[in-house]
């Protein structure tokens, strides 16, 4: 994974976030300049950053990391020390690789938990996004409750380091 460069990567990201499979990303009508501006704001924010994940040397997914006490979930749940928020999006592709999205999510979780200060990853997918909820469960996320955000009804879910490690051990044993 590498830090996202808002200026250099905006064109690539525009194709990803406006693709029909990214409907839950809520940027369907964004222009390339909107994307550059959005990710420029993220890069400038002290509690939010973004990364591009590579597969075989090519950009294949986007990951945003944020402090949920200051971004996205401020006032919507009681943030705990060691919480980190996350969003991820795989690039659209005509080639289907079975298990790719779970592998991406596993890579993201490993990246986040590589920071010893991170105790729990927090996500808030749209309640209608059953596909991402299944993938979240595959790596250890547990839904807590629905919350109302300005842009969506979300399913607040947590994954502790122990839950992630246990899920990885279960997967390795299969």
JSON list of C-alpha atoms in Angstrom, two decimals:
[
{"chain": "A", "resi": 1, "resn": "UNK", "atom": "CA", "xyz": [0.00, 0.00, 0.00]},
{"chain": "A", "resi": 2, "resn": "UNK", "atom": "CA", "xyz": [1.13, 3.55, -0.65]},
{"chain": "A", "resi": 3, "resn": "UNK", "atom": "CA", "xyz": [-0.21, 6.94, 0.36]},
{"chain": "A", "resi": 4, "resn": "UNK", "atom": "CA", "xyz": [-2.70, 8.30, -2.13]},
{"chain": "A", "resi": 5, "resn": "UNK", "atom": "CA", "xyz": [-1.60, 11.35, -4.12]},
{"chain": "A", "resi": 6, "resn": "UNK", "atom": "CA", "xyz": [-4.77, 13.42, -4.69]},
{"chain": "A", "resi": 7, "resn": "UNK", "atom": "CA", "xyz": [-3.41, 15.19, -7.76]},
{"chain": "A", "resi": 8, "resn": "UNK", "atom": "CA", "xyz": [-1.74, 12.23, -9.47]},
{"chain": "A", "resi": 9, "resn": "UNK", "atom": "CA", "xyz": [-4.40, 9.64, -8.53]},
{"chain": "A", "resi": 10, "resn": "UNK", "atom": "CA", "xyz": [-7.63, 11.64, -9.04]},
{"chain": "A", "resi": 11, "resn": "UNK", "atom": "CA", "xyz": [-8.16, 10.43, -12.62]},
{"chain": "A", "resi": 12, "resn": "UNK", "atom": "CA", "xyz": [-7.77, 6.79, -11.63]},
{"chain": "A", "resi": 13, "resn": "UNK", "atom": "CA", "xyz": [-9.99, 7.20, -8.57]},
{"chain": "A", "resi": 14, "resn": "UNK", "atom": "CA", "xyz": [-12.66, 9.00, -10.57]},
{"chain": "A", "resi": 15, "resn": "UNK", "atom": "CA", "xyz": [-13.20, 5.86, -12.65]},
{"chain": "A", "resi": 16, "resn": "UNK", "atom": "CA", "xyz": [-13.45, 3.77, -9.51]},
{"chain": "A", "resi": 17, "resn": "UNK", "atom": "CA", "xyz": [-15.76, 5.92, -7.35]},
{"chain": "A", "resi": 18, "resn": "UNK", "atom": "CA", "xyz": [-18.19, 6.70, -10.18]},
{"chain": "A", "resi": 19, "resn": "UNK", "atom": "CA", "xyz": [-18.44, 3.08, -11.38]},
{"chain": "A", "resi": 20, "resn": "UNK", "atom": "CA", "xyz": [-21.87, 1.48, -10.77]},
{"chain": "A", "resi": 21, "resn": "UNK", "atom": "CA", "xyz": [-20.33, -1.08, -8.37]},
{"chain": "A", "resi": 22, "resn": "UNK", "atom": "CA", "xyz": [-19.28, 1.84, -6.15]},
{"chain": "A", "resi": 23, "resn": "UNK", "atom": "CA", "xyz": [-22.82, 3.14, -5.61]},
{"chain": "A", "resi": 24, "resn": "UNK", "atom": "CA", "xyz": [-22.42, 2.96, -1.82]},
{"chain": "A", "resi": 25, "resn": "UNK", "atom": "CA", "xyz": [-19.34, 5.22, -2.09]},
{"chain": "A", "resi": 26, "resn": "UNK", "atom": "CA", "xyz": [-21.84, 8.05, -2.80]},
{"chain": "A", "resi": 27, "resn": "UNK", "atom": "CA", "xyz": [-19.76, 9.73, -5.52]},
{"chain": "A", "resi": 28, "resn": "UNK", "atom": "CA", "xyz": [-21.62, 8.58, -8.63]},
{"chain": "A", "resi": 29, "resn": "UNK", "atom": "CA", "xyz": [-21.99, 12.10, -10.04]},
{"chain": "A", "resi": 30, "resn": "UNK", "atom": "CA", "xyz": [-18.52, 13.35, -9.05]},
{"chain": "A", "resi": 31, "resn": "UNK", "atom": "CA", "xyz": [-16.32, 15.04, -11.62]},
{"chain": "A", "resi": 32, "resn": "UNK", "atom": "CA", "xyz": [-12.56, 14.38, -11.71]},
{"chain": "A", "resi": 33, "resn": "UNK", "atom": "CA", "xyz": [-12.11, 17.76, -10.00]},
{"chain": "A", "resi": 34, "resn": "UNK", "atom": "CA", "xyz": [-14.60, 16.76, -7.27]},
{"chain": "A", "resi": 35, "resn": "UNK", "atom": "CA", "xyz": [-12.54, 13.61, -6.63]},
{"chain": "A", "resi": 36, "resn": "UNK", "atom": "CA", "xyz": [-9.28, 15.56, -6.53]},
{"chain": "A", "resi": 37, "resn": "UNK", "atom": "CA", "xyz": [-10.81, 18.09, -4.15]},
{"chain": "A", "resi": 38, "resn": "UNK", "atom": "CA", "xyz": [-12.30, 15.38, -1.87]},
{"chain": "A", "resi": 39, "resn": "UNK", "atom": "CA", "xyz": [-9.03, 13.45, -1.59]},
{"chain": "A", "resi": 40, "resn": "UNK", "atom": "CA", "xyz": [-7.05, 16.67, -1.25]},
{"chain": "A", "resi": 41, "resn": "UNK", "atom": "CA", "xyz": [-9.21, 17.51, 1.77]},
{"chain": "A", "resi": 42, "resn": "UNK", "atom": "CA", "xyz": [-8.63, 14.03, 3.18]},
{"chain": "A", "resi": 43, "resn": "UNK", "atom": "CA", "xyz": [-4.85, 14.38, 2.68]},
{"chain": "A", "resi": 44, "resn": "UNK", "atom": "CA", "xyz": [-4.91, 17.74, 4.48]},
{"chain": "A", "resi": 45, "resn": "UNK", "atom": "CA", "xyz": [-7.04, 16.49, 7.38]},
{"chain": "A", "resi": 46, "resn": "UNK", "atom": "CA", "xyz": [-5.16, 15.67, 10.61]},
{"chain": "A", "resi": 47, "resn": "UNK", "atom": "CA", "xyz": [-7.46, 12.70, 11.40]},
{"chain": "A", "resi": 48, "resn": "UNK", "atom": "CA", "xyz": [-8.08, 11.17, 7.96]},
{"chain": "A", "resi": 49, "resn": "UNK", "atom": "CA", "xyz": [-5.85, 9.73, 5.24]},
{"chain": "A", "resi": 50, "resn": "UNK", "atom": "CA", "xyz": [-6.09, 7.52, 2.18]},
{"chain": "A", "resi": 51, "resn": "UNK", "atom": "CA", "xyz": [-3.97, 4.83, 0.56]},
{"chain": "A", "resi": 52, "resn": "UNK", "atom": "CA", "xyz": [-3.88, 2.94, -2.72]},
{"chain": "A", "resi": 53, "resn": "UNK", "atom": "CA", "xyz": [-3.37, -0.80, -2.49]},
{"chain": "A", "resi": 54, "resn": "UNK", "atom": "CA", "xyz": [-1.41, -2.51, -5.22]},
{"chain": "A", "resi": 55, "resn": "UNK", "atom": "CA", "xyz": [-1.87, -5.98, -6.69]},
{"chain": "A", "resi": 56, "resn": "UNK", "atom": "CA", "xyz": [1.02, -7.18, -8.83]},
{"chain": "A", "resi": 57, "resn": "UNK", "atom": "CA", "xyz": [2.33, -3.62, -8.89]},
{"chain": "A", "resi": 58, "resn": "UNK", "atom": "CA", "xyz": [-0.90, -2.05, -10.16]},
{"chain": "A", "resi": 59, "resn": "UNK", "atom": "CA", "xyz": [-3.44, 0.01, -8.17]},
{"chain": "A", "resi": 60, "resn": "UNK", "atom": "CA", "xyz": [-6.26, -2.35, -7.19]},
{"chain": "A", "resi": 61, "resn": "UNK", "atom": "CA", "xyz": [-7.99, -0.86, -4.15]},
{"chain": "A", "resi": 62, "resn": "UNK", "atom": "CA", "xyz": [-8.52, 2.26, -2.10]},
{"chain": "A", "resi": 63, "resn": "UNK", "atom": "CA", "xyz": [-8.43, 2.43, 1.68]},
{"chain": "A", "resi": 64, "resn": "UNK", "atom": "CA", "xyz": [-9.33, 5.37, 3.89]},
{"chain": "A", "resi": 65, "resn": "UNK", "atom": "CA", "xyz": [-8.25, 5.43, 7.53]},
{"chain": "A", "resi": 66, "resn": "UNK", "atom": "CA", "xyz": [-9.77, 7.88, 10.00]},
{"chain": "A", "resi": 67, "resn": "UNK", "atom": "CA", "xyz": [-10.08, 8.64, 13.68]},
{"chain": "A", "resi": 68, "resn": "UNK", "atom": "CA", "xyz": [-13.79, 8.00, 14.39]},
{"chain": "A", "resi": 69, "resn": "UNK", "atom": "CA", "xyz": [-13.74, 10.38, 17.35]},
{"chain": "A", "resi": 70, "resn": "UNK", "atom": "CA", "xyz": [-13.03, 13.24, 14.90]},
{"chain": "A", "resi": 71, "resn": "UNK", "atom": "CA", "xyz": [-14.30, 12.06, 11.49]},
{"chain": "A", "resi": 72, "resn": "UNK", "atom": "CA", "xyz": [-17.41, 10.23, 10.23]},
{"chain": "A", "resi": 73, "resn": "UNK", "atom": "CA", "xyz": [-18.71, 9.02, 13.60]},
{"chain": "A", "resi": 74, "resn": "UNK", "atom": "CA", "xyz": [-18.24, 12.01, 15.89]},
{"chain": "A", "resi": 75, "resn": "UNK", "atom": "CA", "xyz": [-21.03, 11.90, 18.45]},
{"chain": "A", "resi": 76, "resn": "UNK", "atom": "CA", "xyz": [-22.64, 8.77, 16.96]},
{"chain": "A", "resi": 77, "resn": "UNK", "atom": "CA", "xyz": [-20.99, 6.25, 19.27]},
{"chain": "A", "resi": 78, "resn": "UNK", "atom": "CA", "xyz": [-18.67, 6.30, 22.25]},
{"chain": "A", "resi": 79, "resn": "UNK", "atom": "CA", "xyz": [-15.19, 6.15, 20.73]},
{"chain": "A", "resi": 80, "resn": "UNK", "atom": "CA", "xyz": [-12.63, 4.17, 22.70]},
{"chain": "A", "resi": 81, "resn": "UNK", "atom": "CA", "xyz": [-8.89, 4.63, 22.87]},
{"chain": "A", "resi": 82, "resn": "UNK", "atom": "CA", "xyz": [-7.32, 2.60, 20.07]},
{"chain": "A", "resi": 83, "resn": "UNK", "atom": "CA", "xyz": [-10.30, 2.86, 17.69]},
{"chain": "A", "resi": 84, "resn": "UNK", "atom": "CA", "xyz": [-9.58, 3.46, 14.01]},
{"chain": "A", "resi": 85, "resn": "UNK", "atom": "CA", "xyz": [-12.19, 3.86, 11.28]},
{"chain": "A", "resi": 86, "resn": "UNK", "atom": "CA", "xyz": [-11.83, 2.44, 7.81]},
{"chain": "A", "resi": 87, "resn": "UNK", "atom": "CA", "xyz": [-13.42, 2.45, 4.35]},
{"chain": "A", "resi": 88, "resn": "UNK", "atom": "CA", "xyz": [-12.24, 0.31, 1.44]},
{"chain": "A", "resi": 89, "resn": "UNK", "atom": "CA", "xyz": [-13.13, 0.02, -2.23]},
{"chain": "A", "resi": 90, "resn": "UNK", "atom": "CA", "xyz": [-11.81, -2.47, -4.77]},
{"chain": "A", "resi": 91, "resn": "UNK", "atom": "CA", "xyz": [-11.22, -1.25, -8.30]},
{"chain": "A", "resi": 92, "resn": "UNK", "atom": "CA", "xyz": [-13.74, -2.27, -10.94]},
{"chain": "A", "resi": 93, "resn": "UNK", "atom": "CA", "xyz": [-12.46, -5.08, -13.11]},
{"chain": "A", "resi": 94, "resn": "UNK", "atom": "CA", "xyz": [-13.66, -7.32, -15.92]},
{"chain": "A", "resi": 95, "resn": "UNK", "atom": "CA", "xyz": [-11.56, -10.14, -14.44]},
{"chain": "A", "resi": 96, "resn": "UNK", "atom": "CA", "xyz": [-13.08, -11.90, -11.45]},
{"chain": "A", "resi": 97, "resn": "UNK", "atom": "CA", "xyz": [-10.60, -13.30, -8.94]},
{"chain": "A", "resi": 98, "resn": "UNK", "atom": "CA", "xyz": [-12.43, -15.48, -6.39]},
{"chain": "A", "resi": 99, "resn": "UNK", "atom": "CA", "xyz": [-11.70, -14.32, -2.85]},
{"chain": "A", "resi": 100, "resn": "UNK", "atom": "CA", "xyz": [-10.01, -11.10, -3.98]},
{"chain": "A", "resi": 101, "resn": "UNK", "atom": "CA", "xyz": [-12.16, -8.70, -1.97]},
{"chain": "A", "resi": 102, "resn": "UNK", "atom": "CA", "xyz": [-11.71, -10.66, 1.27]},
{"chain": "A", "resi": 103, "resn": "UNK", "atom": "CA", "xyz": [-7.96, -10.78, 0.55]},
{"chain": "A", "resi": 104, "resn": "UNK", "atom": "CA", "xyz": [-8.00, -6.98, 0.10]},
{"chain": "A", "resi": 105, "resn": "UNK", "atom": "CA", "xyz": [-9.91, -6.53, 3.35]},
{"chain": "A", "resi": 106, "resn": "UNK", "atom": "CA", "xyz": [-7.47, -8.86, 5.13]},
{"chain": "A", "resi": 107, "resn": "UNK", "atom": "CA", "xyz": [-4.56, -6.78, 3.80]},
{"chain": "A", "resi": 108, "resn": "UNK", "atom": "CA", "xyz": [-6.26, -3.60, 5.01]},
{"chain": "A", "resi": 109, "resn": "UNK", "atom": "CA", "xyz": [-6.84, -5.07, 8.47]},
{"chain": "A", "resi": 110, "resn": "UNK", "atom": "CA", "xyz": [-3.23, -6.27, 8.70]},
{"chain": "A", "resi": 111, "resn": "UNK", "atom": "CA", "xyz": [-2.08, -2.77, 7.71]},
{"chain": "A", "resi": 112, "resn": "UNK", "atom": "CA", "xyz": [-4.27, -1.15, 10.38]},
{"chain": "A", "resi": 113, "resn": "UNK", "atom": "CA", "xyz": [-3.33, -3.61, 13.13]},
{"chain": "A", "resi": 114, "resn": "UNK", "atom": "CA", "xyz": [0.37, -3.20, 12.31]},
{"chain": "A", "resi": 115, "resn": "UNK", "atom": "CA", "xyz": [0.04, -0.05, 14.42]},
{"chain": "A", "resi": 116, "resn": "UNK", "atom": "CA", "xyz": [0.27, -1.33, 18.01]},
{"chain": "A", "resi": 117, "resn": "UNK", "atom": "CA", "xyz": [-1.94, 1.55, 19.20]},
{"chain": "A", "resi": 118, "resn": "UNK", "atom": "CA", "xyz": [-4.89, 0.20, 17.17]},
{"chain": "A", "resi": 119, "resn": "UNK", "atom": "CA", "xyz": [-7.12, -1.99, 19.32]},
{"chain": "A", "resi": 120, "resn": "UNK", "atom": "CA", "xyz": [-10.33, -2.00, 17.28]},
{"chain": "A", "resi": 121, "resn": "UNK", "atom": "CA", "xyz": [-11.36, -1.19, 13.71]},
{"chain": "A", "resi": 122, "resn": "UNK", "atom": "CA", "xyz": [-14.71, 0.56, 13.30]},
{"chain": "A", "resi": 123, "resn": "UNK", "atom": "CA", "xyz": [-16.81, 0.54, 10.12]},
{"chain": "A", "resi": 124, "resn": "UNK", "atom": "CA", "xyz": [-20.19, 2.00, 9.21]},
{"chain": "A", "resi": 125, "resn": "UNK", "atom": "CA", "xyz": [-21.40, 0.47, 5.94]},
{"chain": "A", "resi": 126, "resn": "UNK", "atom": "CA", "xyz": [-24.79, 1.29, 4.51]},
{"chain": "A", "resi": 127, "resn": "UNK", "atom": "CA", "xyz": [-27.36, -1.10, 6.00]},
{"chain": "A", "resi": 128, "resn": "UNK", "atom": "CA", "xyz": [-28.37, -2.10, 2.44]},
{"chain": "A", "resi": 129, "resn": "UNK", "atom": "CA", "xyz": [-24.83, -3.18, 1.51]},
{"chain": "A", "resi": 130, "resn": "UNK", "atom": "CA", "xyz": [-25.15, -6.89, 2.31]},
{"chain": "A", "resi": 131, "resn": "UNK", "atom": "CA", "xyz": [-22.07, -7.80, 0.24]},
{"chain": "A", "resi": 132, "resn": "UNK", "atom": "CA", "xyz": [-19.68, -5.71, 2.32]},
{"chain": "A", "resi": 133, "resn": "UNK", "atom": "CA", "xyz": [-21.34, -6.87, 5.53]},
{"chain": "A", "resi": 134, "resn": "UNK", "atom": "CA", "xyz": [-20.60, -10.51, 4.56]},
{"chain": "A", "resi": 135, "resn": "UNK", "atom": "CA", "xyz": [-16.99, -9.61, 3.79]},
{"chain": "A", "resi": 136, "resn": "UNK", "atom": "CA", "xyz": [-16.66, -7.69, 7.04]},
{"chain": "A", "resi": 137, "resn": "UNK", "atom": "CA", "xyz": [-17.93, -10.73, 8.95]},
{"chain": "A", "resi": 138, "resn": "UNK", "atom": "CA", "xyz": [-15.40, -12.93, 7.13]},
{"chain": "A", "resi": 139, "resn": "UNK", "atom": "CA", "xyz": [-12.53, -11.02, 8.75]},
{"chain": "A", "resi": 140, "resn": "UNK", "atom": "CA", "xyz": [-14.09, -10.74, 12.21]},
{"chain": "A", "resi": 141, "resn": "UNK", "atom": "CA", "xyz": [-16.38, -7.70, 12.28]},
{"chain": "A", "resi": 142, "resn": "UNK", "atom": "CA", "xyz": [-19.39, -7.90, 14.58]},
{"chain": "A", "resi": 143, "resn": "UNK", "atom": "CA", "xyz": [-22.40, -5.62, 13.98]},
{"chain": "A", "resi": 144, "resn": "UNK", "atom": "CA", "xyz": [-23.35, -3.54, 17.01]},
{"chain": "A", "resi": 145, "resn": "UNK", "atom": "CA", "xyz": [-26.32, -1.42, 15.94]},
{"chain": "A", "resi": 146, "resn": "UNK", "atom": "CA", "xyz": [-27.77, 0.74, 13.21]},
{"chain": "A", "resi": 147, "resn": "UNK", "atom": "CA", "xyz": [-26.97, 4.43, 13.35]},
{"chain": "A", "resi": 148, "resn": "UNK", "atom": "CA", "xyz": [-28.35, 7.39, 11.42]},
{"chain": "A", "resi": 149, "resn": "UNK", "atom": "CA", "xyz": [-25.72, 9.35, 9.51]},
{"chain": "A", "resi": 150, "resn": "UNK", "atom": "CA", "xyz": [-26.60, 12.40, 7.40]},
{"chain": "A", "resi": 151, "resn": "UNK", "atom": "CA", "xyz": [-26.01, 10.50, 4.14]},
{"chain": "A", "resi": 152, "resn": "UNK", "atom": "CA", "xyz": [-27.19, 6.99, 5.08]},
{"chain": "A", "resi": 153, "resn": "UNK", "atom": "CA", "xyz": [-28.50, 4.51, 7.59]},
{"chain": "A", "resi": 154, "resn": "UNK", "atom": "CA", "xyz": [-25.35, 2.65, 8.68]},
{"chain": "A", "resi": 155, "resn": "UNK", "atom": "CA", "xyz": [-24.51, -0.60, 10.45]},
{"chain": "A", "resi": 156, "resn": "UNK", "atom": "CA", "xyz": [-21.94, 0.26, 13.11]},
{"chain": "A", "resi": 157, "resn": "UNK", "atom": "CA", "xyz": [-19.58, -2.72, 13.38]},
{"chain": "A", "resi": 158, "resn": "UNK", "atom": "CA", "xyz": [-16.38, -3.42, 15.30]},
{"chain": "A", "resi": 159, "resn": "UNK", "atom": "CA", "xyz": [-13.46, -5.81, 14.89]},
{"chain": "A", "resi": 160, "resn": "UNK", "atom": "CA", "xyz": [-10.94, -6.12, 17.69]},
{"chain": "A", "resi": 161, "resn": "UNK", "atom": "CA", "xyz": [-7.40, -7.32, 17.14]},
{"chain": "A", "resi": 162, "resn": "UNK", "atom": "CA", "xyz": [-8.34, -10.61, 18.87]},
{"chain": "A", "resi": 163, "resn": "UNK", "atom": "CA", "xyz": [-11.44, -11.10, 16.69]},
{"chain": "A", "resi": 164, "resn": "UNK", "atom": "CA", "xyz": [-9.37, -10.53, 13.54]},
{"chain": "A", "resi": 165, "resn": "UNK", "atom": "CA", "xyz": [-6.60, -12.88, 14.71]},
{"chain": "A", "resi": 166, "resn": "UNK", "atom": "CA", "xyz": [-9.14, -15.57, 15.68]},
{"chain": "A", "resi": 167, "resn": "UNK", "atom": "CA", "xyz": [-10.89, -15.30, 12.29]},
{"chain": "A", "resi": 168, "resn": "UNK", "atom": "CA", "xyz": [-7.56, -15.58, 10.49]},
{"chain": "A", "resi": 169, "resn": "UNK", "atom": "CA", "xyz": [-6.67, -18.69, 12.51]},
{"chain": "A", "resi": 170, "resn": "UNK", "atom": "CA", "xyz": [-10.07, -20.23, 11.68]},
{"chain": "A", "resi": 171, "resn": "UNK", "atom": "CA", "xyz": [-9.54, -19.54, 8.00]},
{"chain": "A", "resi": 172, "resn": "UNK", "atom": "CA", "xyz": [-6.05, -21.04, 8.07]},
{"chain": "A", "resi": 173, "resn": "UNK", "atom": "CA", "xyz": [-7.43, -24.17, 9.74]},
{"chain": "A", "resi": 174, "resn": "UNK", "atom": "CA", "xyz": [-10.02, -24.76, 7.00]}
]
